[in-house]
Coordinates of C-alpha atoms and ligand atoms in Angstrom, one line a residue:
M1 CA -13.0 -15.5 -12.6
S2 CA -10.6 -14.2 -15.2
E3 CA -7.1 -15.6 -15.6
L4 CA -4.0 -13.7 -16.5
R5 CA -1.8 -15.5 -19.0
I6 CA 1.8 -14.4 -19.4
T7 CA 4.2 -15.8 -21.9
G8 CA 7.7 -15.3 -20.6
G9 CA 11.0 -14.7 -22.2
N10 CA 10.6 -11.2 -23.8
R11 CA 13.0 -8.5 -22.8
L12 CA 10.9 -5.6 -21.6
G13 CA 11.7 -2.1 -22.8
G14 CA 10.0 1.3 -23.0
A15 CA 8.3 3.7 -20.6
V16 CA 6.3 3.0 -17.5
T17 CA 3.9 5.7 -16.2
V18 CA 3.5 5.2 -12.5
H19 CA 0.0 5.7 -11.0
G20 CA -0.9 7.5 -7.7
A21 CA -0.1 5.5 -4.6
K22 CA -2.7 3.1 -3.4
N23 CA -1.6 3.5 0.2
S24 CA -2.0 7.2 0.0
V25 CA -5.3 7.5 -1.9
L26 CA -7.2 5.2 0.5
P27 CA -6.5 7.3 3.7
L28 CA -7.0 10.5 1.6
L29 CA -10.5 9.3 0.6
A30 CA -11.2 8.5 4.3
A31 CA -9.9 12.0 5.2
C32 CA -12.5 13.6 2.9
V33 CA -15.1 12.6 5.5
L34 CA -13.6 15.3 7.8
C35 CA -13.9 18.0 5.2
Q36 CA -17.1 20.1 5.0
G37 CA -16.5 21.2 1.4
E38 CA -15.4 19.8 -2.0
C39 CA -12.2 17.9 -2.1
V40 CA -10.6 17.2 -5.5
L41 CA -8.0 14.4 -5.6
H42 CA -5.8 14.2 -8.7
R43 CA -3.8 11.1 -9.8
C44 CA -6.1 8.5 -8.3
P45 CA -5.4 5.0 -9.5
A46 CA -8.2 2.9 -10.9
L47 CA -8.1 0.1 -8.3
S48 CA -10.7 -2.1 -6.7
D49 CA -9.7 -0.8 -3.3
V50 CA -10.4 2.8 -4.5
A51 CA -13.8 1.7 -5.7
S52 CA -14.4 0.1 -2.3
S53 CA -13.5 3.4 -0.6
V54 CA -15.8 5.3 -3.0
A55 CA -18.6 2.9 -2.1
I56 CA -18.1 3.6 1.6
L57 CA -18.1 7.3 1.0
R58 CA -21.4 7.1 -1.0
H59 CA -22.9 5.0 1.7
L60 CA -22.0 7.6 4.3
G61 CA -23.9 10.3 2.3
A62 CA -21.0 11.9 0.5
T63 CA -21.3 12.9 -3.2
V64 CA -18.5 11.3 -5.2
T65 CA -17.6 11.7 -8.9
V66 CA -14.9 9.8 -10.6
E67 CA -13.6 11.3 -13.9
G68 CA -10.5 9.6 -15.2
D69 CA -7.9 9.9 -12.4
V70 CA -9.7 12.7 -10.6
I71 CA -12.0 11.9 -7.7
T72 CA -14.2 14.7 -6.3
V73 CA -15.7 14.1 -2.9
N74 CA -18.2 16.4 -1.2
A75 CA -18.8 15.2 2.3
A76 CA -20.8 18.2 3.4
H77 CA -23.8 16.0 4.1
V78 CA -22.4 12.9 5.7
T79 CA -25.4 11.4 7.5
Q80 CA -24.6 7.8 8.3
S81 CA -22.4 6.7 11.2
D82 CA -22.3 3.0 10.3
I83 CA -20.3 1.1 7.7
P84 CA -21.9 -2.3 6.9
E85 CA -19.9 -5.4 7.1
D86 CA -19.9 -6.2 3.3
L87 CA -18.2 -2.8 2.7
M88 CA -15.8 -3.1 5.6
R89 CA -14.7 -6.6 4.6
K90 CA -13.7 -5.6 1.0
M91 CA -10.4 -4.2 2.2
R92 CA -8.6 -4.1 5.5
S93 CA -7.7 -0.5 5.2
S94 CA -11.4 0.4 5.6
I95 CA -10.5 0.7 9.3
V96 CA -9.0 4.1 8.5
F97 CA -12.6 5.4 8.2
L98 CA -13.0 4.8 12.0
A99 CA -11.5 8.1 13.3
P100 CA -12.7 10.5 10.6
L101 CA -16.3 9.2 10.9
A102 CA -16.3 9.4 14.7
A103 CA -14.8 12.9 14.5
R104 CA -17.3 14.1 12.0
T105 CA -20.5 12.5 13.3
G106 CA -19.6 11.8 16.9
C107 CA -20.0 8.0 16.4
A108 CA -18.5 5.4 14.1
D109 CA -20.1 2.0 14.0
V110 CA -18.0 -0.4 11.9
S111 CA -17.4 -4.1 11.6
L112 CA -14.0 -5.5 12.6
P113 CA -11.8 -5.8 9.5
G114 CA -10.6 -9.3 10.7
G115 CA -7.4 -11.1 9.7
C116 CA -6.0 -11.3 6.2
E117 CA -3.8 -13.3 3.9
L118 CA -0.6 -11.9 5.5
G119 CA -1.4 -13.3 9.0
P120 CA -3.3 -11.7 11.9
R121 CA -3.6 -7.9 11.5
P122 CA -4.8 -6.6 14.9
I123 CA -6.1 -3.1 15.4
D124 CA -5.1 -2.8 19.0
L125 CA -2.8 0.1 18.4
H126 CA -5.6 2.1 16.6
I127 CA -7.9 1.4 19.5
A128 CA -5.5 2.2 22.3
G129 CA -4.5 5.5 20.6
L130 CA -8.0 6.6 19.9
R131 CA -9.0 5.9 23.5
R132 CA -6.1 8.1 24.6
L133 CA -7.7 10.8 22.5
G134 CA -10.9 10.5 24.4
A135 CA -12.9 8.0 22.4
D136 CA -15.2 5.5 24.0
I137 CA -14.7 2.3 22.1
A138 CA -16.9 -0.8 22.6
D139 CA -16.6 -4.0 20.6
G140 CA -18.8 -7.0 20.4
H141 CA -20.5 -9.3 17.9
G142 CA -17.7 -8.4 15.4
R143 CA -18.5 -4.7 15.5
L144 CA -16.7 -1.7 16.8
R145 CA -18.5 1.4 18.1
C146 CA -16.4 4.5 18.6
T147 CA -18.0 7.5 20.2
V148 CA -16.6 11.0 21.0
S149 CA -18.5 13.7 22.7
P150 CA -18.4 16.1 21.2
R151 CA -14.8 15.9 19.8
F152 CA -11.6 14.0 20.2
T153 CA -9.3 15.5 22.9
G154 CA -5.7 16.4 22.1
T155 CA -3.1 14.6 24.1
D156 CA 0.5 13.3 24.1
Y157 CA 0.8 9.8 22.9
T158 CA 3.6 7.4 22.0
L159 CA 2.9 4.6 19.6
P160 CA 4.6 1.4 20.7
F161 CA 5.2 0.4 17.1
P162 CA 5.1 2.8 14.1
S163 CA 2.0 1.3 12.6
V164 CA 1.1 3.0 9.3
G165 CA -2.7 2.5 9.7
A166 CA -2.7 3.5 13.4
T167 CA -0.7 6.7 12.7
E168 CA -3.2 7.6 10.0
N169 CA -6.2 7.1 12.3
L170 CA -4.6 9.1 15.0
L171 CA -3.7 12.0 12.7
L172 CA -7.3 12.0 11.4
A173 CA -8.6 12.0 15.0
A174 CA -6.3 14.7 16.2
A175 CA -6.8 17.0 13.2
T176 CA -10.1 18.3 14.5
A177 CA -9.6 17.4 18.2
D178 CA -10.0 19.9 21.0
G179 CA -6.4 20.8 21.8
T180 CA -3.0 19.7 20.7
T181 CA -1.7 16.2 20.2
V182 CA 2.0 15.3 20.2
L183 CA 2.4 11.9 18.5
T184 CA 5.7 10.2 19.0
G185 CA 6.7 6.8 17.7
A186 CA 4.6 7.5 14.6
A187 CA 5.1 5.9 11.2
R188 CA 7.1 8.2 8.8
E189 CA 6.2 6.6 5.5
P190 CA 5.8 9.0 2.5
E191 CA 2.1 8.2 2.5
I192 CA 1.8 9.6 6.0
F193 CA 3.3 12.9 4.8
D194 CA 1.0 12.9 1.8
L195 CA -1.9 12.6 4.3
I196 CA -0.5 15.5 6.4
A197 CA -0.1 17.6 3.2
F198 CA -3.7 17.0 2.3
L199 CA -5.0 17.7 5.9
N200 CA -3.0 21.0 6.1
A201 CA -4.4 22.0 2.7
A202 CA -7.8 21.4 4.2
G203 CA -7.1 23.7 7.1
A204 CA -5.4 21.4 9.6
R205 CA -2.4 22.5 11.6
I206 CA 0.1 19.6 11.6
T207 CA 3.9 20.0 11.9
A208 CA 6.4 17.2 11.5
K209 CA 9.2 17.5 14.0
P210 CA 12.2 15.1 13.8
D211 CA 10.9 13.1 16.7
A212 CA 7.1 13.8 16.8
L213 CA 4.1 14.8 14.8
V214 CA 2.4 17.9 16.4
I215 CA -1.2 18.3 15.6
E216 CA -3.0 21.5 16.8
G217 CA -6.7 20.6 16.6
V218 CA -8.9 22.9 14.6
P219 CA -12.7 23.0 14.8
A220 CA -13.4 21.9 11.2
L221 CA -11.7 21.2 7.9
H222 CA -12.7 22.6 4.5
G223 CA -12.4 21.3 1.0
C224 CA -9.1 21.4 -0.9
E225 CA -7.3 20.1 -4.0
H226 CA -4.5 17.6 -3.8
T227 CA -2.4 15.4 -6.1
V228 CA -1.6 11.9 -4.8
I229 CA 2.1 11.0 -4.6
P230 CA 3.4 8.4 -7.1
D231 CA 3.2 4.8 -6.0
R232 CA 6.7 3.7 -4.9
I233 CA 5.6 0.1 -4.6
E234 CA 4.2 0.0 -8.1
A235 CA 7.5 1.6 -9.3
A236 CA 9.5 -1.0 -7.5
T237 CA 7.4 -3.8 -9.0
Y238 CA 8.0 -2.6 -12.5
L239 CA 11.7 -2.2 -11.8
A240 CA 11.7 -5.8 -10.8
A241 CA 9.7 -6.9 -13.8
V242 CA 12.0 -5.1 -16.2
A243 CA 15.1 -6.2 -14.4
V244 CA 14.2 -9.9 -14.4
T245 CA 13.9 -9.8 -18.2
G246 CA 17.3 -8.1 -18.7
G247 CA 15.4 -5.1 -20.1
T248 CA 15.6 -1.3 -20.1
A249 CA 12.9 1.1 -19.1
L250 CA 12.2 4.7 -18.1
I251 CA 10.0 4.8 -15.1
S252 CA 8.2 8.0 -14.1
P253 CA 6.9 9.8 -12.2
V254 CA 8.7 8.7 -9.1
V255 CA 10.1 10.5 -6.0
P256 CA 13.6 8.9 -6.0
E257 CA 13.9 9.7 -2.2
H258 CA 10.9 7.5 -1.5
L259 CA 12.8 4.6 -3.2
A260 CA 16.1 5.3 -1.3
A261 CA 16.1 1.9 0.3
V262 CA 15.1 0.1 -2.9
L263 CA 17.4 1.5 -5.6
P264 CA 20.7 0.4 -4.1
L265 CA 19.4 -3.2 -4.2
F266 CA 18.8 -2.9 -8.0
R267 CA 22.4 -1.6 -8.3
E268 CA 23.7 -4.4 -6.1
C269 CA 22.2 -7.0 -8.4
G270 CA 23.9 -5.5 -11.4
C271 CA 21.4 -3.0 -12.8
H272 CA 22.4 0.4 -14.0
L273 CA 20.2 3.1 -12.7
K274 CA 20.1 6.8 -13.6
A275 CA 17.8 9.1 -11.7
W276 CA 17.0 12.6 -12.7
G277 CA 14.0 14.8 -11.8
D278 CA 11.0 12.5 -11.3
S279 CA 12.4 9.8 -13.7
L280 CA 14.4 6.6 -13.4
L281 CA 16.2 4.8 -16.2
L282 CA 16.9 1.2 -15.4
T283 CA 19.1 -1.0 -17.6
A284 CA 19.4 -4.6 -16.5
P285 CA 22.2 -7.1 -17.3
P286 CA 21.3 -10.3 -19.1
R287 CA 21.3 -12.1 -15.8
L288 CA 20.9 -10.5 -12.4
N289 CA 23.4 -11.0 -9.6
H290 CA 22.2 -12.3 -6.2
L291 CA 21.4 -10.0 -3.2
K292 CA 23.2 -10.7 0.0
F293 CA 20.5 -9.7 2.5
V294 CA 17.3 -7.8 2.2
R295 CA 15.4 -7.0 5.4
S296 CA 12.1 -5.2 5.4
L297 CA 11.7 -2.4 8.0
P298 CA 9.5 0.5 8.6
Y299 CA 10.3 3.6 6.4
P300 CA 13.0 4.7 5.7
G301 CA 13.9 1.0 5.6
F302 CA 13.2 -1.4 2.8
P303 CA 9.4 -1.6 2.3
T304 CA 7.8 -5.0 3.0
D305 CA 5.5 -4.5 0.0
A306 CA 8.4 -4.4 -2.4
A307 CA 10.0 -7.6 -1.0
A308 CA 7.9 -10.1 -2.9
P309 CA 8.5 -8.8 -6.5
L310 CA 12.3 -8.4 -5.7
L311 CA 12.4 -11.9 -4.3
A312 CA 10.8 -13.2 -7.5
A313 CA 13.5 -11.5 -9.6
M314 CA 16.1 -13.3 -7.4
T315 CA 14.7 -16.7 -8.3
V316 CA 16.6 -16.5 -11.6
A317 CA 19.6 -14.5 -10.3
D318 CA 23.2 -15.9 -10.2
G319 CA 23.7 -17.0 -6.6
V320 CA 21.8 -17.2 -3.3
S321 CA 19.8 -14.3 -1.9
V322 CA 18.4 -14.0 1.7
F323 CA 15.3 -12.1 2.6
A324 CA 14.1 -11.3 6.2
E325 CA 10.5 -10.0 6.8
T326 CA 10.1 -8.1 10.0
I327 CA 6.7 -6.5 9.5
F328 CA 4.2 -9.2 8.9
E329 CA 4.0 -12.8 10.2
N330 CA 3.0 -14.6 7.1
R331 CA 4.3 -13.0 4.0
Y332 CA 5.6 -16.0 2.1
R333 CA 2.5 -17.8 1.0
Y334 CA 3.3 -17.0 -2.6
V335 CA 6.6 -19.0 -2.3
D336 CA 4.8 -22.3 -2.8
E337 CA 3.4 -20.9 -6.0
L338 CA 6.9 -19.7 -7.2
A339 CA 8.0 -23.3 -6.6
R340 CA 5.5 -24.5 -9.2
L341 CA 7.5 -22.4 -11.7
G342 CA 10.7 -24.2 -10.6
A343 CA 12.0 -21.6 -8.2
A344 CA 14.2 -22.9 -5.4
V345 CA 13.1 -20.9 -2.3
K346 CA 13.3 -22.2 1.3
T347 CA 11.5 -20.4 4.1
E348 CA 11.9 -20.7 7.8
G349 CA 9.7 -18.3 9.8
R350 CA 10.4 -14.8 8.6
V351 CA 13.5 -15.7 6.5
A352 CA 13.5 -16.8 2.9
V353 CA 16.6 -18.2 1.1
V354 CA 16.5 -18.0 -2.6
E355 CA 18.8 -20.1 -4.7
G356 CA 18.8 -18.6 -8.2
V357 CA 18.1 -21.1 -11.0
P358 CA 19.0 -20.5 -14.7
R359 CA 15.4 -20.5 -15.9
L360 CA 11.8 -20.9 -14.6
Q361 CA 9.2 -23.1 -16.4
A362 CA 5.6 -21.9 -16.9
A363 CA 2.9 -23.5 -14.8
A364 CA -0.6 -22.7 -13.4
V365 CA -0.3 -20.6 -10.3
E366 CA -2.6 -18.8 -7.9
C367 CA -2.2 -15.3 -6.6
T368 CA -2.3 -15.6 -2.8
D369 CA -2.4 -11.9 -2.0
L370 CA -1.6 -8.6 -3.7
R371 CA 2.2 -8.5 -3.5
G372 CA 2.5 -12.2 -3.8
G373 CA 0.5 -11.9 -7.1
A374 CA 3.0 -9.3 -8.2
A375 CA 5.8 -11.7 -7.5
L376 CA 4.2 -14.3 -9.7
V377 CA 3.9 -11.8 -12.5
V378 CA 7.6 -11.0 -12.2
A379 CA 8.5 -14.7 -12.2
A380 CA 6.1 -15.5 -15.1
L381 CA 7.9 -12.8 -17.3
A382 CA 11.1 -14.8 -16.8
A383 CA 9.6 -18.3 -17.3
N384 CA 9.7 -20.5 -20.4
G385 CA 6.2 -20.9 -21.8
T386 CA 2.8 -19.5 -20.8
T387 CA 2.0 -19.1 -17.1
C388 CA -1.7 -18.9 -16.1
L389 CA -2.4 -16.9 -13.0
T390 CA -5.7 -17.2 -11.2
Q391 CA -7.2 -15.2 -8.3
C392 CA -6.2 -12.1 -10.1
H393 CA -8.6 -9.9 -8.1
H394 CA -5.7 -9.5 -5.7
L395 CA -3.7 -7.8 -8.4
D396 CA -6.7 -5.4 -9.2
R397 CA -6.3 -4.1 -5.7
G398 CA -2.9 -2.6 -6.4
Y399 CA -1.9 -2.5 -10.1
A400 CA -4.0 -0.3 -12.4
G401 CA -3.9 -1.4 -16.1
L402 CA -1.4 -4.2 -15.3
C403 CA -1.9 -6.2 -18.5
E404 CA -1.8 -3.2 -20.8
M405 CA 1.3 -1.8 -19.1
L406 CA 3.2 -5.1 -19.4
N407 CA 2.2 -5.4 -23.1
A408 CA 3.3 -1.8 -23.8
L409 CA 6.7 -2.8 -22.5
G410 CA 6.8 -5.7 -25.0
A411 CA 5.5 -8.5 -22.7
Q412 CA 2.9 -11.1 -23.9
A413 CA 0.1 -10.9 -21.5
D414 CA -3.7 -11.3 -21.8
Y415 CA -6.8 -12.0 -19.7
A416 CA -8.8 -15.1 -20.5
S417 CA -12.1 -15.8 -18.7
Ligands
UD1_1 C1 0.1 -0.4 5.6 C2 0.0 -0.6 4.1 C3 0.6 -2.0 3.7 C4 2.0 -2.1 4.2 C5 2.1 -1.8 5.7 C6 3.5 -1.7 6.3 C7 -2.0 0.6 3.5 C8 -3.4 0.5 3.0 N1 -1.4 -0.6 3.7 O1 -0.7 -1.5 6.2 O2 0.6 -2.1 2.3 O3 2.5 -3.4 4.0 O4 1.5 -0.5 6.0 O5 4.3 -0.8 5.6 O6 -1.4 1.6 3.7 N2 -0.1 -4.0 14.0 C9 -0.5 -4.4 15.3 N3 -1.6 -3.7 15.8 C10 -2.2 -2.6 15.2 C11 -1.7 -2.2 13.9 C12 -0.7 -3.0 13.3 O7 0.0 -5.3 15.9 O8 -3.1 -2.0 15.7 C13 1.0 -4.8 13.4 C14 0.5 -5.5 12.1 O9 -0.1 -6.7 12.4 C15 1.8 -5.6 11.3 C16 2.6 -4.4 11.7 O10 2.0 -3.9 12.9 O11 2.5 -6.8 11.8 C17 2.5 -3.3 10.6 O12 1.2 -2.9 10.4 P1 0.8 -1.5 9.9 O13 2.0 -0.6 9.8 O14 -0.3 -1.0 10.7 O15 0.3 -1.8 8.4 P2 -1.0 -1.4 7.8 O16 -1.4 0.0 8.1 O17 -2.1 -2.4 8.0

């Protein structure tokens, strides 16, 4: 297993090119299953989760080509209805294949995605919603069998919590359902709207009202061309990485509106930020100021995925910062690893109190999960000496070309096997 070594202390500077959003491209690839023609997706990031989705598509009988950041999927001849356990287990978001596969073939037979490093991640909301759209869902022996005959049926449904994954599965089910679905309580993340844009380009009829998503089912979808939105979490991670070193960087492309809950926090901790067009220029002070209170919430609130890198930046800020996590039960596993670098963080349930220290010291640390790994990268950039990060496969799930991008900004990072 390769190890990422980062020698801290360099002030980062330069330009960051943000990739397409991981959390968009995964549902978009699953959505291709619904389309009976060629779909061309631009700005696809080279991530292990994307490779896992491509492997699932190929298993199902789709033809997939990957050329640079363009992925072309032709699912005209999807033949399989099952996804084997080894493919399902590679990433939790494989569950988003459930509805499109059932819609397309009448049956989806998949293994349960199981828990993950952030605590239990149930799929009860996906199942309850799909049942309301007429699916017959049976589970047993770790597998889930979802059948529809012959199509999902449009209905009114209110999600009890705006789950991103459940909203995606329900949109994918309703797109080719018989009749109209009115979905209230749905997630409103930018990635949801990217999925809607793709589905509409493929012939779906989805309208976003202020309080509901209205999906008029159509008999079938055709191929289309679509560009994935920029990854707001990757952008936030690089903002934190540059800020913690007191650096300056131009970060693009971004949709500033997607970062509306993130950018004020960088200003609060003393950074100067200038946004124009799809670019952001960040200039950080030599030492960051503390953040009074950061609470993760569903969009448009502060994104849970950006909390870990920001918390890591606060470990060397001047003063005490408080973070509250409201989305996942167990998001602070990386905090023990930050402590190895000398960070002073106390957690109690979903709250973390970060007392900024003047300097971190390099150590050997382990990536506990994707965003926890990103937090360790940010901390390592601010530490004295060379930090060795292991379990870097977590980082490969969400950060394309991480080492090269850090070095292009003037960091000292390399992989050693
Ligand atoms: C997606 C993102 C993830 C992000 C999260 C919240 C992808 C691939 N992943 O994950 O990066 O952190 O949104 O913004 O897009 N829940 C249930 N029952 C369900 C579904 C969810 O109880 O059926 C709970 C989860 O356990 C969690 C919360 O709802 O506590 C949020 O989950 P959800 O919004 O579904 O996140 P994901 O779609 O898994």
